[in-house]
XYZ file of C-alpha atoms in Angstrom:
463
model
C 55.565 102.860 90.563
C 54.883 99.627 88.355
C 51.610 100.325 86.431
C 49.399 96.783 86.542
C 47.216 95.978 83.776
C 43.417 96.341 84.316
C 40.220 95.180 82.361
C 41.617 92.085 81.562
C 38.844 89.628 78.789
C 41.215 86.588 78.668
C 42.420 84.178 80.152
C 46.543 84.938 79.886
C 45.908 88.285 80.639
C 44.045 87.273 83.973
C 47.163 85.301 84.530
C 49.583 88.113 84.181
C 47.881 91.018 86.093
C 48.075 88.244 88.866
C 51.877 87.333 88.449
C 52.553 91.206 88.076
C 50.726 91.246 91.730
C 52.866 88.189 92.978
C 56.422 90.378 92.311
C 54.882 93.177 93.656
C 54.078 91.627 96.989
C 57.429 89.899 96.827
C 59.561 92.796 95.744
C 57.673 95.598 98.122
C 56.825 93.816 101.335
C 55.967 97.538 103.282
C 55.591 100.479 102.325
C 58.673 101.251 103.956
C 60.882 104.985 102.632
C 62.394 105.264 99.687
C 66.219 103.189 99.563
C 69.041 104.645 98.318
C 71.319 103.046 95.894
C 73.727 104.330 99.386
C 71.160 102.333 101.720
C 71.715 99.331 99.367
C 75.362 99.405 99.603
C 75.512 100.112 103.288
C 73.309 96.993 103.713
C 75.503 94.917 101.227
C 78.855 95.664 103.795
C 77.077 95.225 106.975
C 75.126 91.672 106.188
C 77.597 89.992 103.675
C 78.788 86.959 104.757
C 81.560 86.386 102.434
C 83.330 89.318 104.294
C 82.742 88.080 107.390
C 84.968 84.666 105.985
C 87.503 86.445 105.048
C 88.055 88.454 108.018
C 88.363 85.649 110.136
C 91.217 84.148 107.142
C 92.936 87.353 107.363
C 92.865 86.949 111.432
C 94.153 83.738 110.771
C 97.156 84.912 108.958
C 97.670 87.222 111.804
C 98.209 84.287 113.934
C 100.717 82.725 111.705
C 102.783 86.195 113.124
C 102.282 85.132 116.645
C 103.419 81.625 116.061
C 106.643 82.566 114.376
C 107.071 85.475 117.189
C 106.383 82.508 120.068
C 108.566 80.263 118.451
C 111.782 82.645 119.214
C 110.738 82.438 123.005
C 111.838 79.645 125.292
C 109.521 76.540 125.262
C 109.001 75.135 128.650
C 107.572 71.194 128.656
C 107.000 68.664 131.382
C 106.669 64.741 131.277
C 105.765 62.081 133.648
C 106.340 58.623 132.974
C 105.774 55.221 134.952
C 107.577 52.539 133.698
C 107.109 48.484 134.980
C 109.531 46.201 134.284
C 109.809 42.097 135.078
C 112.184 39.087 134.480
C 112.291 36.053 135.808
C 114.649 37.377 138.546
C 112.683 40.422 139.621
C 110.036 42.884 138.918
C 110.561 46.340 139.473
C 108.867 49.998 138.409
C 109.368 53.440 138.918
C 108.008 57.007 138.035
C 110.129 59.827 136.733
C 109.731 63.142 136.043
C 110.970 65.826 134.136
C 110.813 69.721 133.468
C 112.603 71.040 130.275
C 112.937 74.361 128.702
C 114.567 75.070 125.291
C 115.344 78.184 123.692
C 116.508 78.956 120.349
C 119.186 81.098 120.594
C 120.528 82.311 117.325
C 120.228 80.900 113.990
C 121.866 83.943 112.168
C 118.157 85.608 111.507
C 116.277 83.495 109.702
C 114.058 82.744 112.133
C 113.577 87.061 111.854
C 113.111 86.839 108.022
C 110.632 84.308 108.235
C 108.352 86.541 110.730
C 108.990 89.312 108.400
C 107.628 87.362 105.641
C 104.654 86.779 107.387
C 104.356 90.620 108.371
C 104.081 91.182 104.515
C 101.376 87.735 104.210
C 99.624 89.913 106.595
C 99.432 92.764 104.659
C 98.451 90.716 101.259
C 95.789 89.201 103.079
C 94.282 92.943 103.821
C 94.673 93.861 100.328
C 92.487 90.598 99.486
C 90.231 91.636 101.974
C 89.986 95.343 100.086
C 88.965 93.236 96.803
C 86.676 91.156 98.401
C 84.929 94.590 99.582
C 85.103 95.938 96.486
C 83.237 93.201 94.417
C 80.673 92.911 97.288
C 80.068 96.668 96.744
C 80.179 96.674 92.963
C 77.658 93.489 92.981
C 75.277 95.340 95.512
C 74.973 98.562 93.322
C 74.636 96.451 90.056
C 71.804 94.428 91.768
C 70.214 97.644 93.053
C 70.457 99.242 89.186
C 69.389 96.279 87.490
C 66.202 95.981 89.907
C 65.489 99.727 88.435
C 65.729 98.497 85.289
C 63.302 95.344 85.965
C 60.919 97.703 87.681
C 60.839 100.261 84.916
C 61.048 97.591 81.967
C 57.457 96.020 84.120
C 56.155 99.272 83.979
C 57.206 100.284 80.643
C 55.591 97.043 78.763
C 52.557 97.246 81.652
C 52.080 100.709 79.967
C 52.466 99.268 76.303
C 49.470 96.593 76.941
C 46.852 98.527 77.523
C 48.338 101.247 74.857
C 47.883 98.343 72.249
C 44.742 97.703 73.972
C 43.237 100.871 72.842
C 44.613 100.975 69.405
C 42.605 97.200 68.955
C 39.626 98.549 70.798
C 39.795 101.845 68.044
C 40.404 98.715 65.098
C 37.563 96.874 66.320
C 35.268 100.095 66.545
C 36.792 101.169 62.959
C 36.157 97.488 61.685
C 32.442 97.635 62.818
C 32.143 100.777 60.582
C 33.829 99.651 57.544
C 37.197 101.717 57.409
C 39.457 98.587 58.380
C 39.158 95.056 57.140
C 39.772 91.797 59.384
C 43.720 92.158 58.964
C 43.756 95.324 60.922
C 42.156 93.841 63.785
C 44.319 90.496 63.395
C 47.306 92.733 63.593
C 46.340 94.299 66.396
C 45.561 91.342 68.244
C 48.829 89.908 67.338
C 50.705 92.895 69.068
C 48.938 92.713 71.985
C 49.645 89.112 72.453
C 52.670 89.912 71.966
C 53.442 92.720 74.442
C 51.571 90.447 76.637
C 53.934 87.954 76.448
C 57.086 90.689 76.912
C 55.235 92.026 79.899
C 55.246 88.825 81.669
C 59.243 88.244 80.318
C 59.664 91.539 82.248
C 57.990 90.348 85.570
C 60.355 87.212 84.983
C 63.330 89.282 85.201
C 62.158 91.469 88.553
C 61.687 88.338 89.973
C 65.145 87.352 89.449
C 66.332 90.334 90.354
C 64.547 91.170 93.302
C 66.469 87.615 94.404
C 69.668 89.116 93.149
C 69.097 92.072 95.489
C 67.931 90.088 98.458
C 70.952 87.595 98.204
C 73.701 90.547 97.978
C 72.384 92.760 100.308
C 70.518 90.929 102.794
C 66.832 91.709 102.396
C 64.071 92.057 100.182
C 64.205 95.422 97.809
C 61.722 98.018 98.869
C 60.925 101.404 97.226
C 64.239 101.556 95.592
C 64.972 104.474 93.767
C 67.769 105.675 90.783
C 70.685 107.951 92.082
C 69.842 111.563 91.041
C 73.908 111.887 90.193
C 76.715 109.874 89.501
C 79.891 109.762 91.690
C 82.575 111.391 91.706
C 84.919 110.350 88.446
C 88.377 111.407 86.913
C 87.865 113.075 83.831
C 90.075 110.867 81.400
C 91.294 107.169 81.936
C 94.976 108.174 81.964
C 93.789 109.985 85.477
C 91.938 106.682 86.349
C 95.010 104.233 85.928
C 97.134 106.917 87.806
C 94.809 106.257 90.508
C 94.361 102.911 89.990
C 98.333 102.079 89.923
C 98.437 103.524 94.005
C 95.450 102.197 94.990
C 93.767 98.973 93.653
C 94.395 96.218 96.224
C 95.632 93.640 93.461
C 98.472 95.688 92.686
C 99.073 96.416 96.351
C 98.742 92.688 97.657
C 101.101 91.669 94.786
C 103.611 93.934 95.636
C 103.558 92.711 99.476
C 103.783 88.909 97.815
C 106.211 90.264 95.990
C 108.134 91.481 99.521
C 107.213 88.415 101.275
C 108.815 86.439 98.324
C 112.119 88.271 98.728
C 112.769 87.378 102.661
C 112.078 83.682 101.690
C 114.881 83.189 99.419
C 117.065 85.016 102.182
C 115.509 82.793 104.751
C 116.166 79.460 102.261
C 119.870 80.828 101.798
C 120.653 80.956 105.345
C 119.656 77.374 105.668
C 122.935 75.502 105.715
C 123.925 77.778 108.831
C 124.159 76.368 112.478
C 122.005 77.442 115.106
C 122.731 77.680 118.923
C 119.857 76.760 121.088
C 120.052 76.476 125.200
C 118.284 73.996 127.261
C 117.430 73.203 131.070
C 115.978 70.309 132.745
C 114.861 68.901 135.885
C 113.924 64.929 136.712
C 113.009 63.414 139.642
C 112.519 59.137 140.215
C 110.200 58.184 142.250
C 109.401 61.792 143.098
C 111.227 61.273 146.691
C 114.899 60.285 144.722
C 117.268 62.690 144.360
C 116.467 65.496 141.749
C 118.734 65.540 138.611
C 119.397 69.053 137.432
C 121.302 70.353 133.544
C 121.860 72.715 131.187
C 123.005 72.668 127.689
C 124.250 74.692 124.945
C 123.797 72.777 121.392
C 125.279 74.012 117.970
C 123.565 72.113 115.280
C 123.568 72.053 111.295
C 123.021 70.218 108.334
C 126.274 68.407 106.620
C 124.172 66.619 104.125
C 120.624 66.730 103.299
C 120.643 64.893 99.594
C 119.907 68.005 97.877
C 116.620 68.538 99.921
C 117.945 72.029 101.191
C 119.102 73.162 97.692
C 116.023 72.178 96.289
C 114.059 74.382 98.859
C 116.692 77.360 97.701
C 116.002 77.089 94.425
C 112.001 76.782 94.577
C 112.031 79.610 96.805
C 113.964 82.039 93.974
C 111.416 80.564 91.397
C 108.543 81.577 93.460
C 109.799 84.950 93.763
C 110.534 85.276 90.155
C 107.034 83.779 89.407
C 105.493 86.476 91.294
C 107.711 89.514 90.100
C 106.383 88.566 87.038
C 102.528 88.527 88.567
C 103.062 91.658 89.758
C 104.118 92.985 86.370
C 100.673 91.286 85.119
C 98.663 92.874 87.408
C 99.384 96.550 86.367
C 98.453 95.044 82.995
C 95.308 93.757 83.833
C 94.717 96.802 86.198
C 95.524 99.393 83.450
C 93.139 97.425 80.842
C 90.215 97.192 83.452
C 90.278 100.503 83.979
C 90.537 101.454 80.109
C 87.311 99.239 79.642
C 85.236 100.627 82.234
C 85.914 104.279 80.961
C 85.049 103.101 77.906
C 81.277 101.422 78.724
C 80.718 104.634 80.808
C 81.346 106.908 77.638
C 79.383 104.468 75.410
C 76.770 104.511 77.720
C 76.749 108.434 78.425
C 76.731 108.818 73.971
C 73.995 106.504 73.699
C 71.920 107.945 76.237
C 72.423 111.425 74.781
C 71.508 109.665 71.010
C 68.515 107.927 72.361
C 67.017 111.181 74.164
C 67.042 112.220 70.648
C 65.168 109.398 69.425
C 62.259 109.310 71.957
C 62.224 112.910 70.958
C 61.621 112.171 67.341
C 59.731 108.511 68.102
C 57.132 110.970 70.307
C 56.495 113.161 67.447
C 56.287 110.503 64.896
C 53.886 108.160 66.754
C 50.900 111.528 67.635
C 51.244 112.118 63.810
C 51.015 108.137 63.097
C 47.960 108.041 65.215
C 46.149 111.078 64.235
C 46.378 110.500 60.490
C 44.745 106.790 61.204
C 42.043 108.469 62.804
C 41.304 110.492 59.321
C 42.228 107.521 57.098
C 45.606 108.946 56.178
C 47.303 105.821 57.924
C 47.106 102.186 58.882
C 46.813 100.019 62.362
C 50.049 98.696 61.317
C 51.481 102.220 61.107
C 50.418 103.096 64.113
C 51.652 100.213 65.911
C 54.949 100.389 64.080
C 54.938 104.157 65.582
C 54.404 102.599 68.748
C 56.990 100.087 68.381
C 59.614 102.272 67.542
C 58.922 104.619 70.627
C 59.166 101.450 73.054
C 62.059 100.401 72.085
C 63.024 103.948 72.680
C 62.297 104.363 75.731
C 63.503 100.686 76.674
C 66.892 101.801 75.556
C 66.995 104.471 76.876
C 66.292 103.020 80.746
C 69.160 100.889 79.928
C 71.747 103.284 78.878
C 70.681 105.404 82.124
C 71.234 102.147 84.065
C 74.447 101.200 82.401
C 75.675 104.242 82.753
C 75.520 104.008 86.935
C 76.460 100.683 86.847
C 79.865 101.834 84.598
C 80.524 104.305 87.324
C 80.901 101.901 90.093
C 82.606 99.526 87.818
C 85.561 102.583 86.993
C 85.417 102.840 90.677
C 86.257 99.457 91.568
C 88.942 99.306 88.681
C 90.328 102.461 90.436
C 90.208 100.496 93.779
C 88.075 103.415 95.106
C 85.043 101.179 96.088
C 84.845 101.142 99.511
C 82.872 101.475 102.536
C 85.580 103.971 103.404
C 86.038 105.663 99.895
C 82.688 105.896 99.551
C 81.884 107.452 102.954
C 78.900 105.045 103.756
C 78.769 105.940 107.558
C 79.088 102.677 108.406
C 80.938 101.166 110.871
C 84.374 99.500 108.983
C 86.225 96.673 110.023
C 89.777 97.503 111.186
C 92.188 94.679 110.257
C 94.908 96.421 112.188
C 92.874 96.101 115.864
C 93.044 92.326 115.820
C 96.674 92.179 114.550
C 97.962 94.359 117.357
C 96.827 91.990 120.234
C 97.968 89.314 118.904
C 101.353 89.734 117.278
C 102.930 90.227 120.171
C 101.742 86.509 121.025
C 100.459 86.961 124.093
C 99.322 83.992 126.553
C 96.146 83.393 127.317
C 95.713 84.674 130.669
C 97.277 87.808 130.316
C 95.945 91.254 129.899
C 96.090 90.860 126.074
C 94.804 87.202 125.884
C 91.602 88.825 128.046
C 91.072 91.549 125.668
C 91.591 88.881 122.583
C 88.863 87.396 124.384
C 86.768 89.625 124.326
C 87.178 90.786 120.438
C 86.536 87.439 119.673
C 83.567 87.319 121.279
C 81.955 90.826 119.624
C 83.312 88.875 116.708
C 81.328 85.766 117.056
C 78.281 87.803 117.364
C 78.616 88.990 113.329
């Protein structure tokens, strides 16, 4: 709960009690339940729009399947056409019609190897769709532990006013007796306009987060509160990249670009080969003439292309080489992600354990401070040095407990373990699969399958 100065005498402090209240009303509309930093992330999946994008990019891609899959059907085409034509002799006009069909026969499988290319797009689109989730996640439980911090850092230097408002009421009562001269009191003064001033730097900051929170995960922050625990973790980072190297989607989607990447330069080398297609027609002039009926076989390749098909060969090979080598980055840039996040989380769990200490030690020092200025022994500015010190304490030692959360999820997402899934949120999840099986069969529109894409489009429409 964020302690709000009271008694204020001056202006500026008038002004922050009522931009503490502002926050407060802005940050804590009801006084709804405590939230969960699992209600925050749970909130974060279901409302994020940026997932809802790239769903519908990834359903694109799985369309791209059905096109390649239609294309190895037979196309069936009509035409009408009324032609007039005049001389000086005579006019005359007619209409003809025509029905066609044309069907690619063979082409010695590329047309295959470019469908099973974009089987393995497919597939590197989900993995993209994993990241996405995972940095949606990751953002949502930062924003939720950084909106702790605000709200304790408000009520930490709330706290600290009217602390420093004592010790100048106890130099101004000391003053009026003789023990202190003016300095003490200007001292005093000076600290309080000074924690003043970091008080309303902290209600800065829980405005700006409480915007944070309400942009990631969809609404305003209520009563949130600090996990009790943190997750679940591997013990050392060698565990973590073990993890990390079967299931962080980078790695994943690479290797599937990686696949893709292969059956294109197969495709491209199969280029120069003939392919057979069959074809049927019917025309008709004048719709009452007699009807014209054919079929064809065609065998057709290139003989010369000036280079254009060699070209495409060898840009296909140096697309797969660039992304061998991507893939060979990745595990790089996996492995080092995961080595830095282990490494905040133990810096954060050795500082915390240092700075218990201190408050410890801060505690002690500052009663002792205090009670030997109330014999004489000591000075204001000793005791609000004491004071000082303890602050900064205990502001430390919020942040390392923060930090140390926010590490957790960040070794999580490095791990690729961040997910609605992973995490068991008991949310609803998005199966990329369900969409992909309609269509990548390519059905037709009125057909059992196109009704049921119909209707999955239209539960989609209403996200």
């Amino acid at each position: 709960m964020i302690l709000l100065p009271g008694g204020a005498r001056m202006f500026g402090r008038k002004f922050a009690e009522l931009s503490c209240a502002a926050i407060l009303m802005l940050a804590t509309p009801s006084l709804a339940a405590a939230e969960s930093l699992r209600d925050s992330l749970r909130n974060a999946y279901k409302n994020s729009g940026i997932l809802v994008q790239n769903r519908a990019l990834l359903r694109a891609a799985d369309e791209k399947v059905a096109d390649a899959v239609a294309a190895l059907r037979p196309v069936i085409s009509w035409s009408s056409r009324f032609a007039h034509a005049y001389s000086d002799a005579a006019n005359s006009e007619g209409l003809t019609t025509s029905l066609n069909a044309k069907w690619l026969l063979y082409d010695f499988g590329s047309s295959d190897l470019q469908t099973e290319a974009l089987k393995e797009t497919v597939l590197a689109t989900r993995q993209s769709l994993v990241a996405i989730e995972q940095n949606v996640l990751l953002r949502a439980a930062t924003a939720h532990m950084n909106y702790r911090r605000s709200v304790e850092f408000v009520s930490l230097r709330s706290a600290n006013v009217e602390l420093i408002e004592q010790e100048l009421r106890a130099a101004q009562d000391r003053f009026d007796v003789g023990e202190v001269t003016r300095t003490d009191v200007a001292l005093a003064e000076a600290r309080l306009a000074s924690a003043r001033a970091s008080l309303a730097s902290a209600q800065g900051e829980l405005a700006k987060a409480a915007a944070e929170y309400h942009a990631v995960v969809g609404r305003e922050p209520g009563d949130l509160v600090t996990p009790s625990s943190l997750p679940e973790l591997p013990k050392d980072a060698s565990a973590a990249i073990s993890t990390a190297r079967s299931h962080h989607p980078e790695l994943i989607r690479v290797k599937h670009e990686v696949a893709a990447a292969e059956l294109a330069v197969k495709a491209s080398q199969l280029a120069y080969r003939p392919r057979l297609e069959a074809g049927a027609g019917l025309s008709n002039v004048d719709l009452d003439g007699e009807v014209t009926r054919s079929l064809s076989l065609t065998v057709s390749g290139p003989v010369y292309s000036g280079g254009a098909i060699a070209s495409a060969s060898r840009s296909a090979i140096a697309q797969r080489d660039a992304t061998r080598a991507r893939l060979h980055v990745a595990g790089l840039e996996v492995e080092q992600t995961v080595r830095n996040a282990f490494v905040v989380l133990e810096v954060a769990r050795s500082t915390g354990e240092a700075t218990d200490r201190q408050i410890e030690a801060a505690g002690v020092a500052f009663r002792g401070v205090r009670e030997e200025a109330s014999l004489g022994a000591r000075t204001t500015l000793d005791v609000l040095n004491a004071e000082q010190e303890l602050l900064d304490a205990r502001v430390s030692r919020i942040s390392t407990q923060i930090d140390e959360q926010i590490a957790s999820y960040s070794l999580l997402a490095a791990m690729g373990k961040l997910t609605a899934t992973a995490l068991d949120l008991g949310v609803k999840t998005y199966d990329p699969s369900e969409y992909y099986n309609l269509v990548k069969s390519a059905p037709r529109a009125k057909s059992k399958q196109g009704a049921a894409l119909d209707r999955v489009l239209k539960g989609l429409a209403g996200n």
